[in-house]
Amino acid sequence: MREHWEDCLAGLSDDRLGVRCQRTRVPVLDFVVGGEEFITMAGPCSVETESQLMSIAHHVRNAGARVLRGGAFKPRSSPYAFQGLGLEGLKLLAAARRETGLAVVTEVMSEHDVSLVAEYADVLQIGSRNMENYSLLEAAAQSGRPILLKRGMVARIADMLRSAQIILDNGNPNVILCERGIRTFETVMRNTFDAAGIALLKRVAHLPVIADPSHAAGRRDLVPALARIGVAAGADGLLIEVHPNPDKAWSDGAQSLDFAAFDVMMTELGPWIALRDSGVLEELPEEHRSAAIHSVEATR
Ligand code: PEP
Ligand code: MN
C-alpha cells in the first residue's frame, strides 16, 4: 500500500496515526529495531585497524550495544580526508560480528557497491549526503537488507519520508529512520539536533527512529545529553561514535566518546530507558492526541 506522507504531514490525520499505522519492526539477526528493546548501535566513525575495531566491538557489546557501526566507505566533506578502508573494512566488520555476535551497520555510498556491502553488512546505512540519491536508494532497497536512512543535512521531515517511501516502494519494508542533526544558522555545534523531528516522526510514521547525537552535536561533551533527549523524544535506539583514543581517530574524533565516557553514558541512560520501557514516554492518549493535532494544525 502506498503511504501518503505528505498528506499525513499536512493533515496529521488520525487515520495515519491509528489503524494504518501498525508500527514496523525491523528484524536484524536475533533482535528487532522498533520493538520493545531499546537498541544501541555504537562503534567508530571509520574502521581503521583490526585492533581498533575489535577492541571497540568487545567494549560496546559488553556495555549493552547490539549493533556495531563503522564506516568502510566514507563520505568525507574534504576529498583529502581519509576515505575509508573499503573492502578491507567490510571484512574487519564481518570478523567483529563473528567474534562478538553484534550486528553490523555500515554505509554504502554508491549503487555500484550495494551488492558488495550487502554481503558483509546486516544493515545498510544511507548517509546524509545521499538521502536523495534515488538510484542508490533503489539499489539498496532491492538488496533486501534493512536500511538505516539518515536525514539529509538540509532535508525536511517530509523529504526524509519521501526517500523512505522510495525504499518501501522498491519492496523493502525494513527502513529505520535516523535523525542526525540538520544545518541551521548555529555554528557552535556541528548541526542542530532536531528532537522535535524525532517526536513528530514517531507520530506520523510507523517506521523505527534512531537518534544520532554524535553527528548532531559534533562535540563529545554534548553527546550524553542529546542521547537522553533522544530517548525522551521517543527514539527506538541510538547511533553513537566510540573510539579508544578519540583524539587520534582518523575521522570524527571530536564527537567520539572514549570507552569510559561511553560506559558512563550507557549507565546514566538506564533510568531513561527504563521510563521508556515502562510506557511512560508512549504517545499521548487518544483524547490528548486529538487536541495536540489540533494545535499543530492551528499553528501552521
Ligand atoms: C557517519 O555515520 O559516520 C556519517 C558519515 O554520518 P552522516 O551521513 O550522518 O554525516
Ligand atoms: Mn562519523
Short mmCIF file of N, CA and C in Angstrom, two decimals, residues 37-171:
data_model
loop_
_atom_site.label_atom_id
_atom_site.label_comp_id
_atom_site.label_asym_id
_atom_site.label_seq_id
_atom_site.Cartn_x
_atom_site.Cartn_y
_atom_site.Cartn_z
N GLU A 37 12.63 -3.62 22.79
CA GLU A 37 14.02 -3.40 23.23
C GLU A 37 14.60 -2.12 22.62
N PHE A 38 15.20 -1.31 23.47
CA PHE A 38 15.92 -0.12 23.00
C PHE A 38 17.26 -0.58 22.44
N ILE A 39 17.56 -0.17 21.23
CA ILE A 39 18.73 -0.71 20.53
C ILE A 39 19.84 0.33 20.42
N THR A 40 20.98 0.01 21.01
CA THR A 40 22.13 0.91 20.87
C THR A 40 23.07 0.37 19.80
N MET A 41 23.39 1.26 18.87
CA MET A 41 24.36 0.96 17.81
C MET A 41 25.57 1.83 18.12
N ALA A 42 26.73 1.24 18.16
CA ALA A 42 27.90 2.03 18.55
C ALA A 42 29.15 1.50 17.86
N GLY A 43 30.10 2.40 17.69
CA GLY A 43 31.35 1.99 17.06
C GLY A 43 32.05 3.21 16.51
N PRO A 44 33.15 2.98 15.83
CA PRO A 44 33.94 4.11 15.33
C PRO A 44 33.25 4.77 14.15
N CYS A 45 33.63 6.02 13.90
CA CYS A 45 33.18 6.64 12.66
C CYS A 45 33.70 5.80 11.50
N SER A 46 35.01 5.57 11.48
CA SER A 46 35.64 4.77 10.41
C SER A 46 36.30 3.53 10.99
N VAL A 47 36.21 2.45 10.24
CA VAL A 47 37.04 1.29 10.56
C VAL A 47 38.47 1.67 10.20
N GLU A 48 39.38 1.52 11.18
CA GLU A 48 40.77 1.93 10.95
C GLU A 48 41.69 0.72 10.88
N THR A 49 41.74 -0.03 11.98
CA THR A 49 42.62 -1.21 12.04
C THR A 49 41.87 -2.33 12.74
N GLU A 50 42.43 -3.54 12.61
CA GLU A 50 41.79 -4.69 13.25
C GLU A 50 41.73 -4.49 14.77
N SER A 51 42.85 -4.06 15.36
CA SER A 51 42.83 -3.95 16.82
C SER A 51 41.89 -2.84 17.28
N GLN A 52 41.85 -1.74 16.53
CA GLN A 52 40.90 -0.67 16.88
C GLN A 52 39.47 -1.21 16.88
N LEU A 53 39.11 -1.89 15.78
CA LEU A 53 37.71 -2.31 15.63
C LEU A 53 37.35 -3.40 16.65
N MET A 54 38.25 -4.35 16.85
CA MET A 54 37.94 -5.44 17.77
C MET A 54 37.81 -4.92 19.20
N SER A 55 38.70 -4.01 19.58
CA SER A 55 38.59 -3.53 20.97
C SER A 55 37.28 -2.76 21.15
N ILE A 56 36.89 -1.99 20.15
CA ILE A 56 35.62 -1.25 20.26
C ILE A 56 34.44 -2.22 20.29
N ALA A 57 34.48 -3.20 19.40
CA ALA A 57 33.35 -4.14 19.31
C ALA A 57 33.12 -4.83 20.66
N HIS A 58 34.22 -5.34 21.25
CA HIS A 58 34.07 -6.03 22.53
C HIS A 58 33.57 -5.05 23.60
N HIS A 59 34.12 -3.87 23.57
CA HIS A 59 33.73 -2.91 24.61
C HIS A 59 32.26 -2.53 24.51
N VAL A 60 31.82 -2.16 23.33
CA VAL A 60 30.42 -1.69 23.23
C VAL A 60 29.44 -2.85 23.44
N ARG A 61 29.84 -4.05 23.04
CA ARG A 61 28.97 -5.20 23.29
C ARG A 61 28.80 -5.40 24.81
N ASN A 62 29.92 -5.33 25.52
CA ASN A 62 29.84 -5.53 26.98
C ASN A 62 29.05 -4.42 27.66
N ALA A 63 28.99 -3.26 27.04
CA ALA A 63 28.24 -2.14 27.63
C ALA A 63 26.77 -2.16 27.20
N GLY A 64 26.37 -3.12 26.38
CA GLY A 64 24.94 -3.26 26.06
C GLY A 64 24.55 -2.96 24.63
N ALA A 65 25.52 -2.60 23.77
CA ALA A 65 25.16 -2.34 22.37
C ALA A 65 24.77 -3.64 21.68
N ARG A 66 23.94 -3.51 20.67
CA ARG A 66 23.50 -4.67 19.87
C ARG A 66 24.09 -4.63 18.47
N VAL A 67 24.47 -3.42 18.06
CA VAL A 67 24.93 -3.24 16.67
C VAL A 67 26.27 -2.52 16.69
N LEU A 68 27.18 -3.01 15.87
CA LEU A 68 28.47 -2.34 15.68
C LEU A 68 28.38 -1.46 14.44
N ARG A 69 28.65 -0.17 14.62
CA ARG A 69 28.72 0.71 13.47
C ARG A 69 30.17 0.91 13.08
N GLY A 70 30.42 1.30 11.84
CA GLY A 70 31.78 1.58 11.42
C GLY A 70 31.78 1.79 9.92
N GLY A 71 32.38 2.88 9.49
CA GLY A 71 32.39 3.20 8.07
C GLY A 71 33.57 2.56 7.36
N ALA A 72 33.29 1.87 6.27
CA ALA A 72 34.35 1.35 5.41
C ALA A 72 34.45 2.21 4.15
N PHE A 73 33.30 2.68 3.70
CA PHE A 73 33.26 3.65 2.59
C PHE A 73 32.81 4.96 3.22
N LYS A 74 33.69 5.95 3.24
CA LYS A 74 33.41 7.17 3.99
C LYS A 74 33.10 8.35 3.07
N PRO A 75 31.96 8.99 3.28
CA PRO A 75 31.66 10.21 2.54
C PRO A 75 32.27 11.38 3.27
N ARG A 76 33.39 11.90 2.82
CA ARG A 76 34.05 12.97 3.56
C ARG A 76 33.82 14.31 2.88
N SER A 77 33.69 15.33 3.72
CA SER A 77 33.45 16.65 3.16
C SER A 77 34.68 17.12 2.38
N SER A 78 35.87 16.66 2.76
CA SER A 78 37.08 17.02 2.02
C SER A 78 37.58 15.83 1.21
N PRO A 79 37.94 16.06 -0.04
CA PRO A 79 38.49 14.95 -0.86
C PRO A 79 39.86 14.49 -0.36
N TYR A 80 40.48 15.28 0.52
CA TYR A 80 41.81 14.92 1.02
C TYR A 80 41.74 14.16 2.34
N ALA A 81 40.55 14.06 2.91
CA ALA A 81 40.41 13.33 4.18
C ALA A 81 40.36 11.82 3.91
N PHE A 82 40.59 11.04 4.95
CA PHE A 82 40.57 9.57 4.87
C PHE A 82 39.24 9.08 4.28
N GLN A 83 39.32 8.27 3.25
CA GLN A 83 38.10 7.87 2.53
C GLN A 83 37.59 6.49 2.94
N GLY A 84 38.27 5.85 3.87
CA GLY A 84 37.79 4.54 4.33
C GLY A 84 38.61 3.40 3.75
N LEU A 85 38.54 2.23 4.43
CA LEU A 85 39.35 1.08 4.01
C LEU A 85 38.67 0.27 2.91
N GLY A 86 37.42 0.57 2.60
CA GLY A 86 36.72 -0.17 1.56
C GLY A 86 36.52 -1.63 1.95
N LEU A 87 36.80 -2.53 0.99
CA LEU A 87 36.56 -3.96 1.21
C LEU A 87 37.26 -4.49 2.47
N GLU A 88 38.48 -4.02 2.69
CA GLU A 88 39.21 -4.48 3.89
C GLU A 88 38.42 -4.12 5.15
N GLY A 89 37.82 -2.95 5.16
CA GLY A 89 36.99 -2.53 6.30
C GLY A 89 35.77 -3.42 6.47
N LEU A 90 35.15 -3.78 5.35
CA LEU A 90 33.97 -4.66 5.42
C LEU A 90 34.37 -6.01 6.03
N LYS A 91 35.53 -6.50 5.62
CA LYS A 91 35.98 -7.81 6.14
C LYS A 91 36.24 -7.74 7.64
N LEU A 92 36.80 -6.63 8.08
CA LEU A 92 37.04 -6.47 9.52
C LEU A 92 35.71 -6.41 10.27
N LEU A 93 34.73 -5.73 9.70
CA LEU A 93 33.41 -5.66 10.36
C LEU A 93 32.80 -7.05 10.49
N ALA A 94 32.91 -7.82 9.42
CA ALA A 94 32.35 -9.18 9.46
C ALA A 94 33.08 -10.02 10.50
N ALA A 95 34.39 -9.82 10.60
CA ALA A 95 35.15 -10.57 11.61
C ALA A 95 34.71 -10.15 13.02
N ALA A 96 34.45 -8.88 13.20
CA ALA A 96 33.99 -8.41 14.52
C ALA A 96 32.62 -9.00 14.85
N ARG A 97 31.78 -9.13 13.86
CA ARG A 97 30.47 -9.77 14.10
C ARG A 97 30.68 -11.22 14.54
N ARG A 98 31.58 -11.91 13.87
CA ARG A 98 31.84 -13.32 14.24
C ARG A 98 32.34 -13.41 15.68
N GLU A 99 33.19 -12.48 16.06
CA GLU A 99 33.77 -12.54 17.42
C GLU A 99 32.80 -12.14 18.51
N THR A 100 31.91 -11.21 18.21
CA THR A 100 31.10 -10.62 19.28
C THR A 100 29.61 -10.92 19.19
N GLY A 101 29.15 -11.33 18.01
CA GLY A 101 27.70 -11.54 17.84
C GLY A 101 26.95 -10.26 17.56
N LEU A 102 27.66 -9.13 17.54
CA LEU A 102 26.98 -7.86 17.21
C LEU A 102 26.57 -7.87 15.74
N ALA A 103 25.45 -7.22 15.44
CA ALA A 103 25.09 -6.98 14.04
C ALA A 103 25.96 -5.83 13.53
N VAL A 104 26.06 -5.71 12.22
CA VAL A 104 26.91 -4.68 11.62
C VAL A 104 26.08 -3.72 10.77
N VAL A 105 26.24 -2.42 11.05
CA VAL A 105 25.69 -1.41 10.15
C VAL A 105 26.84 -0.62 9.57
N THR A 106 26.82 -0.46 8.25
CA THR A 106 27.88 0.31 7.60
C THR A 106 27.32 0.99 6.37
N GLU A 107 27.96 2.09 6.02
CA GLU A 107 27.41 2.92 4.94
C GLU A 107 27.72 2.37 3.56
N VAL A 108 26.75 2.50 2.68
CA VAL A 108 27.00 2.24 1.26
C VAL A 108 26.80 3.57 0.53
N MET A 109 27.81 3.95 -0.24
CA MET A 109 27.79 5.29 -0.85
C MET A 109 27.38 5.28 -2.31
N SER A 110 27.52 4.12 -2.93
CA SER A 110 27.26 4.09 -4.37
C SER A 110 26.42 2.88 -4.71
N GLU A 111 25.56 3.03 -5.69
CA GLU A 111 24.74 1.88 -6.09
C GLU A 111 25.63 0.74 -6.58
N HIS A 112 26.82 1.08 -7.08
CA HIS A 112 27.72 0.04 -7.60
C HIS A 112 28.28 -0.84 -6.47
N ASP A 113 28.26 -0.32 -5.26
CA ASP A 113 28.83 -1.08 -4.13
C ASP A 113 27.78 -1.84 -3.34
N VAL A 114 26.51 -1.70 -3.72
CA VAL A 114 25.45 -2.24 -2.86
C VAL A 114 25.60 -3.75 -2.65
N SER A 115 25.83 -4.49 -3.73
CA SER A 115 25.87 -5.95 -3.52
C SER A 115 27.07 -6.34 -2.67
N LEU A 116 28.19 -5.64 -2.85
CA LEU A 116 29.37 -5.94 -2.03
C LEU A 116 29.10 -5.64 -0.55
N VAL A 117 28.59 -4.46 -0.27
CA VAL A 117 28.36 -4.08 1.13
C VAL A 117 27.29 -4.99 1.75
N ALA A 118 26.27 -5.33 0.96
CA ALA A 118 25.19 -6.17 1.48
C ALA A 118 25.68 -7.58 1.83
N GLU A 119 26.78 -8.00 1.20
CA GLU A 119 27.35 -9.31 1.53
C GLU A 119 27.89 -9.34 2.95
N TYR A 120 28.38 -8.18 3.42
CA TYR A 120 29.05 -8.13 4.72
C TYR A 120 28.21 -7.51 5.83
N ALA A 121 27.28 -6.62 5.47
CA ALA A 121 26.56 -5.86 6.49
C ALA A 121 25.20 -6.47 6.78
N ASP A 122 24.73 -6.28 8.00
CA ASP A 122 23.36 -6.68 8.35
C ASP A 122 22.39 -5.56 8.06
N VAL A 123 22.86 -4.32 8.16
CA VAL A 123 22.02 -3.14 7.88
C VAL A 123 22.85 -2.21 7.01
N LEU A 124 22.24 -1.71 5.93
CA LEU A 124 22.94 -0.76 5.06
C LEU A 124 22.59 0.66 5.50
N GLN A 125 23.62 1.45 5.71
CA GLN A 125 23.41 2.85 6.07
C GLN A 125 23.44 3.71 4.81
N ILE A 126 22.40 4.53 4.66
CA ILE A 126 22.42 5.56 3.61
C ILE A 126 22.75 6.85 4.34
N GLY A 127 23.85 7.47 3.97
CA GLY A 127 24.32 8.65 4.68
C GLY A 127 23.54 9.90 4.30
N SER A 128 23.72 10.90 5.16
CA SER A 128 23.05 12.19 4.94
C SER A 128 23.24 12.74 3.55
N ARG A 129 24.50 12.64 3.08
CA ARG A 129 24.81 13.23 1.78
C ARG A 129 24.16 12.49 0.64
N ASN A 130 23.61 11.34 0.92
CA ASN A 130 22.98 10.52 -0.13
C ASN A 130 21.50 10.30 0.07
N MET A 131 20.91 11.02 1.02
CA MET A 131 19.49 10.74 1.31
C MET A 131 18.60 10.88 0.08
N GLU A 132 19.00 11.74 -0.84
CA GLU A 132 18.17 11.92 -2.03
C GLU A 132 18.83 11.36 -3.29
N ASN A 133 19.72 10.40 -3.10
CA ASN A 133 20.34 9.71 -4.24
C ASN A 133 19.42 8.54 -4.59
N TYR A 134 18.51 8.79 -5.53
CA TYR A 134 17.41 7.84 -5.73
C TYR A 134 17.88 6.52 -6.32
N SER A 135 18.91 6.54 -7.19
CA SER A 135 19.34 5.25 -7.72
C SER A 135 20.00 4.42 -6.61
N LEU A 136 20.69 5.10 -5.69
CA LEU A 136 21.26 4.37 -4.54
C LEU A 136 20.14 3.82 -3.65
N LEU A 137 19.14 4.64 -3.39
CA LEU A 137 18.02 4.17 -2.55
C LEU A 137 17.37 2.93 -3.15
N GLU A 138 17.17 2.97 -4.46
CA GLU A 138 16.52 1.83 -5.12
C GLU A 138 17.39 0.58 -5.04
N ALA A 139 18.67 0.75 -5.35
CA ALA A 139 19.57 -0.42 -5.33
C ALA A 139 19.68 -0.96 -3.91
N ALA A 140 19.80 -0.09 -2.94
CA ALA A 140 19.92 -0.54 -1.55
C ALA A 140 18.65 -1.27 -1.13
N ALA A 141 17.51 -0.71 -1.50
CA ALA A 141 16.23 -1.35 -1.16
C ALA A 141 16.19 -2.76 -1.73
N GLN A 142 16.62 -2.88 -2.98
CA GLN A 142 16.50 -4.17 -3.66
C GLN A 142 17.47 -5.22 -3.13
N SER A 143 18.46 -4.78 -2.36
CA SER A 143 19.38 -5.76 -1.76
C SER A 143 18.66 -6.63 -0.74
N GLY A 144 17.53 -6.13 -0.24
CA GLY A 144 16.78 -6.90 0.76
C GLY A 144 17.28 -6.68 2.18
N ARG A 145 18.40 -6.01 2.35
CA ARG A 145 18.91 -5.73 3.70
C ARG A 145 18.10 -4.59 4.32
N PRO A 146 17.92 -4.59 5.65
CA PRO A 146 17.32 -3.41 6.29
C PRO A 146 18.17 -2.17 5.99
N ILE A 147 17.49 -1.03 5.93
CA ILE A 147 18.16 0.22 5.58
C ILE A 147 18.06 1.20 6.74
N LEU A 148 19.21 1.76 7.13
CA LEU A 148 19.23 2.88 8.08
C LEU A 148 19.35 4.14 7.24
N LEU A 149 18.29 4.91 7.21
CA LEU A 149 18.24 6.10 6.34
C LEU A 149 18.50 7.34 7.17
N LYS A 150 19.64 7.98 6.91
CA LYS A 150 19.96 9.18 7.68
C LYS A 150 19.32 10.41 7.04
N ARG A 151 18.91 11.30 7.90
CA ARG A 151 18.29 12.53 7.41
C ARG A 151 19.33 13.42 6.73
N GLY A 152 19.00 13.93 5.57
CA GLY A 152 19.90 14.85 4.88
C GLY A 152 20.15 16.09 5.73
N MET A 153 21.31 16.70 5.49
CA MET A 153 21.68 17.86 6.32
C MET A 153 20.69 19.00 6.21
N VAL A 154 20.08 19.11 5.03
CA VAL A 154 19.11 20.20 4.84
C VAL A 154 17.76 19.63 4.42
N ALA A 155 17.50 18.42 4.86
CA ALA A 155 16.24 17.78 4.48
C ALA A 155 15.15 18.04 5.51
N ARG A 156 13.98 18.34 4.99
CA ARG A 156 12.82 18.44 5.88
C ARG A 156 12.35 17.03 6.22
N ILE A 157 11.49 16.96 7.24
CA ILE A 157 10.94 15.65 7.62
C ILE A 157 10.23 15.01 6.43
N ALA A 158 9.47 15.82 5.70
CA ALA A 158 8.74 15.27 4.55
C ALA A 158 9.70 14.75 3.48
N ASP A 159 10.86 15.41 3.33
CA ASP A 159 11.85 14.94 2.35
C ASP A 159 12.37 13.56 2.76
N MET A 160 12.65 13.41 4.05
CA MET A 160 13.16 12.12 4.52
C MET A 160 12.11 11.02 4.31
N LEU A 161 10.87 11.38 4.58
CA LEU A 161 9.82 10.36 4.42
C LEU A 161 9.61 10.01 2.94
N ARG A 162 9.83 10.97 2.06
CA ARG A 162 9.74 10.64 0.63
C ARG A 162 10.84 9.64 0.25
N SER A 163 12.03 9.86 0.79
CA SER A 163 13.12 8.91 0.50
C SER A 163 12.81 7.53 1.09
N ALA A 164 12.24 7.54 2.30
CA ALA A 164 11.84 6.26 2.91
C ALA A 164 10.82 5.56 2.01
N GLN A 165 9.92 6.37 1.44
CA GLN A 165 8.87 5.81 0.58
C GLN A 165 9.47 5.08 -0.62
N ILE A 166 10.55 5.64 -1.16
CA ILE A 166 11.18 5.01 -2.32
C ILE A 166 11.68 3.62 -1.95
N ILE A 167 12.23 3.50 -0.76
CA ILE A 167 12.71 2.18 -0.32
C ILE A 167 11.53 1.22 -0.17
N LEU A 168 10.47 1.71 0.47
CA LEU A 168 9.29 0.85 0.65
C LEU A 168 8.73 0.43 -0.71
N ASP A 169 8.66 1.38 -1.64
CA ASP A 169 8.10 1.10 -2.96
C ASP A 169 8.95 0.12 -3.74
N ASN A 170 10.21 0.00 -3.36
CA ASN A 170 11.07 -0.97 -4.02
C ASN A 170 11.06 -2.31 -3.30
N GLY A 171 10.03 -2.52 -2.53
CA GLY A 171 9.80 -3.85 -1.97
C GLY A 171 10.53 -4.14 -0.68
#
